[in-house]
PDB file of C-alpha atoms in Angstrom:
ATOM      1  CA  UNK L 259     -26.534   6.880  73.451  1.00  0.00           C
ATOM      2  CA  UNK L 260     -29.422   4.236  72.323  1.00  0.00           C
ATOM      3  CA  UNK L 261     -27.812   1.133  73.153  1.00  0.00           C
ATOM      4  CA  UNK L 262     -27.013   2.948  76.808  1.00  0.00           C
ATOM      5  CA  UNK L 263     -30.908   3.816  76.896  1.00  0.00           C
ATOM      6  CA  UNK L 264     -31.963   0.678  75.871  1.00  0.00           C
ATOM      7  CA  UNK L 265     -29.905  -1.063  78.195  1.00  0.00           C
ATOM      8  CA  UNK L 266     -30.969   0.995  81.332  1.00  0.00           C
ATOM      9  CA  UNK L 267     -34.392   1.015  80.695  1.00  0.00           C
ATOM     10  CA  UNK L 268     -34.247  -3.415  80.993  1.00  0.00           C
ATOM     11  CA  UNK L 269     -36.082  -4.546  84.028  1.00  0.00           C
ATOM     12  CA  UNK L 270     -32.893  -6.509  85.196  1.00  0.00           C
ATOM     13  CA  UNK L 271     -30.974  -3.065  85.056  1.00  0.00           C
ATOM     14  CA  UNK L 272     -33.785  -1.379  87.118  1.00  0.00           C
ATOM     15  CA  UNK L 273     -33.698  -4.069  89.680  1.00  0.00           C
ATOM     16  CA  UNK L 274     -30.070  -3.031  90.603  1.00  0.00           C
ATOM     17  CA  UNK L 275     -29.404   0.825  89.546  1.00  0.00           C
ATOM     18  CA  UNK L 276     -32.723   2.177  89.415  1.00  0.00           C
ATOM     19  CA  UNK L 277     -34.171   4.830  87.692  1.00  0.00           C
ATOM     20  CA  UNK L 278     -30.990   6.556  85.450  1.00  0.00           C
ATOM     21  CA  UNK L 279     -31.914   9.806  83.843  1.00  0.00           C
ATOM     22  CA  UNK L 280     -29.375  11.020  81.452  1.00  0.00           C
ATOM     23  CA  UNK L 281     -27.717  14.730  81.769  1.00  0.00           C
ATOM     24  CA  UNK L 282     -29.140  17.615  80.681  1.00  0.00           C
ATOM     25  CA  UNK L 283     -25.961  19.791  79.783  1.00  0.00           C
ATOM     26  CA  UNK L 284     -22.155  18.704  79.237  1.00  0.00           C
ATOM     27  CA  UNK L 285     -20.021  18.185  82.440  1.00  0.00           C
ATOM     28  CA  UNK L 286     -17.228  20.301  82.773  1.00  0.00           C
ATOM     29  CA  UNK L 287     -14.359  19.984  84.651  1.00  0.00           C
ATOM     30  CA  UNK L 288     -12.955  23.224  87.166  1.00  0.00           C
ATOM     31  CA  UNK L 289     -12.753  26.257  85.186  1.00  0.00           C
ATOM     32  CA  UNK L 290     -13.902  24.932  82.191  1.00  0.00           C
ATOM     33  CA  UNK L 291     -16.767  26.666  80.143  1.00  0.00           C
ATOM     34  CA  UNK L 292     -19.419  24.640  78.391  1.00  0.00           C
ATOM     35  CA  UNK L 293     -19.850  25.100  74.605  1.00  0.00           C
ATOM     36  CA  UNK L 294     -22.298  27.646  73.735  1.00  0.00           C
ATOM     37  CA  UNK L 295     -25.849  26.558  72.038  1.00  0.00           C
ATOM     38  CA  UNK L 296     -25.457  27.467  67.816  1.00  0.00           C
ATOM     39  CA  UNK L 297     -27.546  30.567  67.358  1.00  0.00           C
ATOM     40  CA  UNK L 298     -30.657  29.875  65.359  1.00  0.00           C
ATOM     41  CA  UNK L 299     -30.099  29.584  61.444  1.00  0.00           C
ATOM     42  CA  UNK L 300     -26.214  28.120  62.336  1.00  0.00           C
ATOM     43  CA  UNK L 301     -24.910  24.660  61.726  1.00  0.00           C
ATOM     44  CA  UNK L 302     -25.768  22.416  58.832  1.00  0.00           C
ATOM     45  CA  UNK L 303     -27.205  24.237  55.439  1.00  0.00           C
ATOM     46  CA  UNK L 304     -30.700  23.734  54.332  1.00  0.00           C
ATOM     47  CA  UNK L 305     -31.744  21.428  52.081  1.00  0.00           C
ATOM     48  CA  UNK L 306     -32.734  23.622  49.280  1.00  0.00           C
ATOM     49  CA  UNK L 307     -29.930  25.470  49.561  1.00  0.00           C
ATOM     50  CA  UNK L 308     -27.735  22.670  49.066  1.00  0.00           C
ATOM     51  CA  UNK L 309     -29.524  21.056  46.190  1.00  0.00           C
ATOM     52  CA  UNK L 310     -29.070  24.792  44.964  1.00  0.00           C
ATOM     53  CA  UNK L 311     -25.121  24.725  45.223  1.00  0.00           C
ATOM     54  CA  UNK L 312     -25.307  21.162  43.362  1.00  0.00           C
ATOM     55  CA  UNK L 313     -27.092  22.706  40.666  1.00  0.00           C
ATOM     56  CA  UNK L 314     -25.184  25.764  40.107  1.00  0.00           C
ATOM     57  CA  UNK L 315     -21.993  23.043  40.238  1.00  0.00           C
ATOM     58  CA  UNK L 316     -23.878  21.342  37.431  1.00  0.00           C
ATOM     59  CA  UNK L 317     -24.624  24.735  35.380  1.00  0.00           C
ATOM     60  CA  UNK L 318     -20.601  25.678  35.428  1.00  0.00           C
ATOM     61  CA  UNK L 319     -19.474  22.341  34.288  1.00  0.00           C
ATOM     62  CA  UNK L 320     -21.653  22.116  31.570  1.00  0.00           C
ATOM     63  CA  UNK L 321     -20.386  25.703  30.463  1.00  0.00           C
ATOM     64  CA  UNK L 322     -18.480  25.277  27.330  1.00  0.00           C
ATOM     65  CA  UNK L 323     -15.012  25.735  27.071  1.00  0.00           C
ATOM     66  CA  UNK L 324     -14.312  29.091  25.211  1.00  0.00           C
ATOM     67  CA  UNK L 325     -10.767  28.101  24.380  1.00  0.00           C
ATOM     68  CA  UNK L 326     -12.020  24.342  23.287  1.00  0.00           C
ATOM     69  CA  UNK L 327     -11.453  23.920  19.461  1.00  0.00           C
ATOM     70  CA  UNK L 328     -14.944  23.547  17.467  1.00  0.00           C
ATOM     71  CA  UNK L 329     -15.398  19.764  15.817  1.00  0.00           C
ATOM     72  CA  UNK L 330     -14.057  19.306  13.195  1.00  0.00           C
ATOM     73  CA  UNK L 331     -16.390  18.437   9.815  1.00  0.00           C
ATOM     74  CA  UNK L 332     -15.611  15.760   8.277  1.00  0.00           C
ATOM     75  CA  UNK L 333     -14.855  15.637   4.754  1.00  0.00           C
ATOM     76  CA  UNK L 334     -15.404  13.584   1.850  1.00  0.00           C
ATOM     77  CA  UNK L 335     -12.591  11.850  -0.411  1.00  0.00           C
ATOM     78  CA  UNK L 336     -12.040  13.408  -3.310  1.00  0.00           C
ATOM     79  CA  UNK L 337     -12.712   9.979  -4.908  1.00  0.00           C
ATOM     80  CA  UNK L 338     -16.370   9.857  -3.273  1.00  0.00           C
ATOM     81  CA  UNK L 339     -16.726  13.749  -4.075  1.00  0.00           C
ATOM     82  CA  UNK L 340     -15.943  12.893  -7.841  1.00  0.00           C
ATOM     83  CA  UNK L 341     -18.855   9.948  -7.570  1.00  0.00           C
ATOM     84  CA  UNK L 342     -21.269  12.477  -6.856  1.00  0.00           C
ATOM     85  CA  UNK L 343     -20.101  15.428  -9.461  1.00  0.00           C
ATOM     86  CA  UNK L 344     -19.015  13.531 -11.810  1.00  0.00           C
ATOM     87  CA  UNK L 345     -20.813   9.798 -12.238  1.00  0.00           C
ATOM     88  CA  UNK L 346     -18.774   7.395 -14.422  1.00  0.00           C
ATOM     89  CA  UNK L 347     -20.401   3.946 -16.052  1.00  0.00           C
ATOM     90  CA  UNK L 348     -17.603   2.326 -14.770  1.00  0.00           C
ATOM     91  CA  UNK L 349     -18.338  -0.063 -12.095  1.00  0.00           C
ATOM     92  CA  UNK L 350     -15.103  -0.805 -10.118  1.00  0.00           C
ATOM     93  CA  UNK L 351     -16.824  -3.643  -8.299  1.00  0.00           C
ATOM     94  CA  UNK L 352     -17.930  -5.410 -11.295  1.00  0.00           C
ATOM     95  CA  UNK L 353     -15.081  -5.153 -13.189  1.00  0.00           C
ATOM     96  CA  UNK L 354     -12.997  -6.966 -10.044  1.00  0.00           C
ATOM     97  CA  UNK L 355     -15.623  -9.512  -9.721  1.00  0.00           C
ATOM     98  CA  UNK L 356     -14.964  -9.926 -13.950  1.00  0.00           C
ATOM     99  CA  UNK L 357     -11.363 -10.689 -13.292  1.00  0.00           C
ATOM    100  CA  UNK L 358     -11.524 -13.016 -10.884  1.00  0.00           C
ATOM    101  CA  UNK L 359     -14.256 -15.194 -12.314  1.00  0.00           C
ATOM    102  CA  UNK L 360     -13.632 -15.197 -15.970  1.00  0.00           C
ATOM    103  CA  UNK L 361     -13.618 -18.638 -17.896  1.00  0.00           C
ATOM    104  CA  UNK L 362     -10.116 -17.035 -19.096  1.00  0.00           C
ATOM    105  CA  UNK L 363      -7.503 -14.241 -18.833  1.00  0.00           C
ATOM    106  CA  UNK L 364      -8.484 -13.177 -23.028  1.00  0.00           C
ATOM    107  CA  UNK L 365     -12.203 -13.270 -22.043  1.00  0.00           C
ATOM    108  CA  UNK L 366     -12.126 -11.383 -18.839  1.00  0.00           C
ATOM    109  CA  UNK L 367      -9.854  -8.407 -20.707  1.00  0.00           C
ATOM    110  CA  UNK L 368     -12.614  -8.457 -23.858  1.00  0.00           C
ATOM    111  CA  UNK L 369     -15.024  -7.622 -20.910  1.00  0.00           C
ATOM    112  CA  UNK L 370     -13.048  -4.550 -19.400  1.00  0.00           C
ATOM    113  CA  UNK L 371     -12.387  -3.131 -22.560  1.00  0.00           C
ATOM    114  CA  UNK L 372     -15.783  -2.970 -23.006  1.00  0.00           C
ATOM    115  CA  UNK L 373     -16.634  -1.159 -19.765  1.00  0.00           C
ATOM    116  CA  UNK L 374     -13.663   0.740 -19.338  1.00  0.00           C
ATOM    117  CA  UNK L 375     -14.712   4.928 -19.537  1.00  0.00           C
ATOM    118  CA  UNK L 376     -11.195   6.643 -20.220  1.00  0.00           C
ATOM    119  CA  UNK L 377     -12.982   9.824 -19.432  1.00  0.00           C
ATOM    120  CA  UNK L 378     -13.750   8.628 -15.787  1.00  0.00           C
ATOM    121  CA  UNK L 379     -10.722   6.451 -15.472  1.00  0.00           C
ATOM    122  CA  UNK L 380      -7.363   6.065 -15.865  1.00  0.00           C
ATOM    123  CA  UNK L 381      -4.487   4.035 -16.454  1.00  0.00           C
ATOM    124  CA  UNK L 382      -0.721   3.890 -15.179  1.00  0.00           C
ATOM    125  CA  UNK L 383       2.420   2.015 -15.028  1.00  0.00           C
ATOM    126  CA  UNK L 384       4.595   2.191 -12.041  1.00  0.00           C
ATOM    127  CA  UNK L 385       8.011   1.483 -12.045  1.00  0.00           C
ATOM    128  CA  UNK L 386      10.638   1.576  -8.838  1.00  0.00           C
ATOM    129  CA  UNK L 387      13.311   4.318  -8.450  1.00  0.00           C
ATOM    130  CA  UNK L 388      15.520   1.902  -6.892  1.00  0.00           C
ATOM    131  CA  UNK L 389      15.662  -1.285  -8.228  1.00  0.00           C
ATOM    132  CA  UNK L 390      19.269  -1.541  -7.649  1.00  0.00           C
ATOM    133  CA  UNK L 391      18.931  -2.093  -4.344  1.00  0.00           C
ATOM    134  CA  UNK L 392      16.719  -5.055  -4.696  1.00  0.00           C
ATOM    135  CA  UNK L 393      18.983  -7.882  -3.798  1.00  0.00           C
ATOM    136  CA  UNK L 394      16.219 -10.983  -2.665  1.00  0.00           C
ATOM    137  CA  UNK L 395      13.180 -11.492  -4.508  1.00  0.00           C
ATOM    138  CA  UNK L 396      11.061 -12.490  -0.926  1.00  0.00           C
ATOM    139  CA  UNK L 397      12.648  -9.200   0.155  1.00  0.00           C
ATOM    140  CA  UNK L 398      10.666  -7.358  -2.949  1.00  0.00           C
ATOM    141  CA  UNK L 399       7.549  -9.076  -2.630  1.00  0.00           C
ATOM    142  CA  UNK L 400       7.027  -8.152   1.045  1.00  0.00           C
ATOM    143  CA  UNK L 401       7.469  -4.389  -0.163  1.00  0.00           C
ATOM    144  CA  UNK L 402       4.996  -5.186  -2.702  1.00  0.00           C
ATOM    145  CA  UNK L 403       2.818  -6.695  -0.243  1.00  0.00           C
ATOM    146  CA  UNK L 404       3.187  -3.717   2.394  1.00  0.00           C
ATOM    147  CA  UNK L 405       2.455  -1.556  -0.253  1.00  0.00           C
ATOM    148  CA  UNK L 406      -0.938  -2.547  -0.890  1.00  0.00           C
ATOM    149  CA  UNK L 407      -1.813  -2.446   2.243  1.00  0.00           C
ATOM    150  CA  UNK L 408      -1.070   1.006   2.800  1.00  0.00           C
ATOM    151  CA  UNK L 409      -3.326   1.305  -0.289  1.00  0.00           C
ATOM    152  CA  UNK L 410      -6.370   0.522   1.505  1.00  0.00           C
ATOM    153  CA  UNK L 411      -8.233   3.981   1.970  1.00  0.00           C
ATOM    154  CA  UNK L 412      -8.840   3.771  -1.987  1.00  0.00           C
ATOM    155  CA  UNK L 413      -9.636   0.182  -2.507  1.00  0.00           C
ATOM    156  CA  UNK L 414     -12.649   1.195  -3.732  1.00  0.00           C
ATOM    157  CA  UNK L 415     -11.332   3.133  -6.528  1.00  0.00           C
ATOM    158  CA  UNK L 416      -8.338   1.197  -7.466  1.00  0.00           C
ATOM    159  CA  UNK L 417      -7.411  -1.809  -8.927  1.00  0.00           C
ATOM    160  CA  UNK L 418      -3.802  -2.857  -9.525  1.00  0.00           C
ATOM    161  CA  UNK L 419      -1.453  -6.067 -10.913  1.00  0.00           C
ATOM    162  CA  UNK L 420       2.436  -5.339  -9.395  1.00  0.00           C
ATOM    163  CA  UNK L 421       4.646  -7.787 -10.157  1.00  0.00           C
ATOM    164  CA  UNK L 422       8.716  -8.866  -9.074  1.00  0.00           C
ATOM    165  CA  UNK L 423      10.981  -9.697 -12.260  1.00  0.00           C
ATOM    166  CA  UNK L 424      14.012 -10.961 -12.155  1.00  0.00           C
ATOM    167  CA  UNK L 425      16.108 -13.226 -10.145  1.00  0.00           C
ATOM    168  CA  UNK L 426      18.682 -12.748  -7.985  1.00  0.00           C
ATOM    169  CA  UNK L 427      21.790 -15.067  -9.577  1.00  0.00           C
ATOM    170  CA  UNK L 428      22.574 -13.052 -10.901  1.00  0.00           C
ATOM    171  CA  UNK L 429      20.930 -10.350  -8.851  1.00  0.00           C
ATOM    172  CA  UNK L 430      18.465  -7.953 -11.071  1.00  0.00           C
ATOM    173  CA  UNK L 431      15.515  -7.811  -9.269  1.00  0.00           C
ATOM    174  CA  UNK L 432      12.449  -5.012 -10.584  1.00  0.00           C
ATOM    175  CA  UNK L 433       9.760  -4.312  -9.084  1.00  0.00           C
ATOM    176  CA  UNK L 434       7.241  -2.474 -11.658  1.00  0.00           C
ATOM    177  CA  UNK L 435       3.165  -2.826 -12.533  1.00  0.00           C
ATOM    178  CA  UNK L 436      -0.457  -1.348 -13.615  1.00  0.00           C
ATOM    179  CA  UNK L 437      -2.508   0.051 -12.201  1.00  0.00           C
ATOM    180  CA  UNK L 438      -6.191   1.376 -12.859  1.00  0.00           C
ATOM    181  CA  UNK L 439      -7.462   4.803 -10.646  1.00  0.00           C
ATOM    182  CA  UNK L 440     -10.397   7.045 -10.651  1.00  0.00           C
ATOM    183  CA  UNK L 441     -10.153  10.213 -12.279  1.00  0.00           C
ATOM    184  CA  UNK L 442      -6.983  11.687 -14.384  1.00  0.00           C
ATOM    185  CA  UNK L 443      -4.201  11.476 -11.946  1.00  0.00           C
ATOM    186  CA  UNK L 444      -2.483   9.860  -9.604  1.00  0.00           C
ATOM    187  CA  UNK L 445      -2.021  12.045  -6.989  1.00  0.00           C
ATOM    188  CA  UNK L 446      -4.909  10.206  -4.901  1.00  0.00           C
ATOM    189  CA  UNK L 447      -2.540   7.836  -4.170  1.00  0.00           C
ATOM    190  CA  UNK L 448       0.471   9.174  -3.352  1.00  0.00           C
ATOM    191  CA  UNK L 449      -1.693  11.163  -0.562  1.00  0.00           C
ATOM    192  CA  UNK L 450      -3.378   7.653   0.657  1.00  0.00           C
ATOM    193  CA  UNK L 451       0.489   6.093   0.628  1.00  0.00           C
ATOM    194  CA  UNK L 452       3.582   7.834   1.159  1.00  0.00           C
ATOM    195  CA  UNK L 453       5.723   4.915  -0.743  1.00  0.00           C
ATOM    196  CA  UNK L 454       3.963   6.002  -4.070  1.00  0.00           C
ATOM    197  CA  UNK L 455       6.481   8.970  -4.152  1.00  0.00           C
ATOM    198  CA  UNK L 456       9.035   6.354  -4.793  1.00  0.00           C
ATOM    199  CA  UNK L 457       8.034   4.912  -7.504  1.00  0.00           C
ATOM    200  CA  UNK L 458       8.174   6.677 -11.854  1.00  0.00           C
ATOM    201  CA  UNK L 459       4.349   6.924 -12.374  1.00  0.00           C
ATOM    202  CA  UNK L 460       3.198   6.917 -16.348  1.00  0.00           C
ATOM    203  CA  UNK L 461       0.438   7.845 -18.082  1.00  0.00           C
ATOM    204  CA  UNK L 462      -0.959   4.907 -20.394  1.00  0.00           C
ATOM    205  CA  UNK L 463      -4.262   5.807 -20.931  1.00  0.00           C
ATOM    206  CA  UNK L 464      -7.281   8.383 -20.067  1.00  0.00           C
ATOM    207  CA  UNK L 465      -8.873  11.698 -20.784  1.00  0.00           C
ATOM    208  CA  UNK L 466      -7.168  12.840 -24.456  1.00  0.00           C
ATOM    209  CA  UNK L 467      -5.148   9.631 -25.237  1.00  0.00           C
ATOM    210  CA  UNK L 468      -5.861   7.620 -27.696  1.00  0.00           C
ATOM    211  CA  UNK L 469      -6.050   3.919 -26.779  1.00  0.00           C
ATOM    212  CA  UNK L 470      -3.958   2.183 -28.771  1.00  0.00           C
ATOM    213  CA  UNK L 471      -3.212  -1.636 -29.254  1.00  0.00           C
ATOM    214  CA  UNK L 472       0.019  -1.604 -28.364  1.00  0.00           C
ATOM    215  CA  UNK L 473      -1.291  -0.335 -24.841  1.00  0.00           C
ATOM    216  CA  UNK L 474      -4.318  -2.767 -24.590  1.00  0.00           C
ATOM    217  CA  UNK L 475      -1.157  -5.705 -24.779  1.00  0.00           C
ATOM    218  CA  UNK L 476       0.851  -3.927 -22.302  1.00  0.00           C
ATOM    219  CA  UNK L 477      -2.124  -3.810 -20.020  1.00  0.00           C
ATOM    220  CA  UNK L 478      -3.344  -7.552 -21.029  1.00  0.00           C
ATOM    221  CA  UNK L 479       0.929  -8.850 -20.008  1.00  0.00           C
ATOM    222  CA  UNK L 480       0.931  -6.730 -16.484  1.00  0.00           C
ATOM    223  CA  UNK L 481      -2.304  -7.985 -15.698  1.00  0.00           C
ATOM    224  CA  UNK L 482      -2.526 -11.237 -16.872  1.00  0.00           C
ATOM    225  CA  UNK L 483       0.782 -13.203 -17.319  1.00  0.00           C
ATOM    226  CA  UNK L 484       2.121 -15.678 -15.253  1.00  0.00           C
ATOM    227  CA  UNK L 485       5.936 -16.458 -16.453  1.00  0.00           C
ATOM    228  CA  UNK L 486       7.663 -13.671 -18.008  1.00  0.00           C
ATOM    229  CA  UNK L 487       6.867 -10.228 -18.528  1.00  0.00           C
ATOM    230  CA  UNK L 488       8.972  -7.790 -20.467  1.00  0.00           C
ATOM    231  CA  UNK L 489      11.679 -10.110 -21.099  1.00  0.00           C
ATOM    232  CA  UNK L 490      11.700 -11.066 -17.392  1.00  0.00           C
ATOM    233  CA  UNK L 491      10.556 -14.329 -15.062  1.00  0.00           C
ATOM    234  CA  UNK L 492       7.838 -13.300 -12.694  1.00  0.00           C
ATOM    235  CA  UNK L 493       9.172 -13.886  -9.484  1.00  0.00           C
ATOM    236  CA  UNK L 494       6.482 -12.853  -7.638  1.00  0.00           C
ATOM    237  CA  UNK L 495       3.014 -10.882  -8.287  1.00  0.00           C
ATOM    238  CA  UNK L 496      -0.130  -9.615  -6.068  1.00  0.00           C
ATOM    239  CA  UNK L 497      -3.020  -8.373  -7.257  1.00  0.00           C
ATOM    240  CA  UNK L 498      -4.985  -5.178  -5.205  1.00  0.00           C
ATOM    241  CA  UNK L 499      -8.254  -5.837  -5.733  1.00  0.00           C
TER     242      UNK L 499
END
């Protein structure tokens, strides 16, 4: 309509067609009735009312679902709770740095036994339950690497050395190791890594256990020897630190 009124009001148009008034009501055909005018209050809703509807909508959307479960409260790891409730003078971080940076293994192990806290930490020997199924050294090495990756959850509270012992010809390959854990149980390792259930764990040192020279020598051999262990050649060795 705006375009039409703009055109018909131009002087050039008026010179040809003259004035062109708009119709007051819709032209109807014979027998057709004109549309009734809308009553007051009909048609579009008032802006205020529309806005109110939107607010009500927002309130409905914001209303919490009664069936929605409450957020789960984060629970600290058992080792973290242990650190708070039963602090230990032994520092795992310090020991790992000592193990890596000592000039000799003898120097490093001497420092370890000075730091070791048997009331807050324990030492465990591990032996794979299915060593008779090991046929290839590289496969056993991959198994050890995977085991340590899956133990990452407890890295702050654990240290260990795992060895692949033996050879392929004649075939005798065993996976063994010695670990240091926070606390006096291996259960937290089993909870963090299901594969730990496929090993036999034997406690060597910890609460209510006398620390013998024999135990110290065995730990030294597992953590420090590079060529032979328990009469078998070391085919592969991995440190978890």
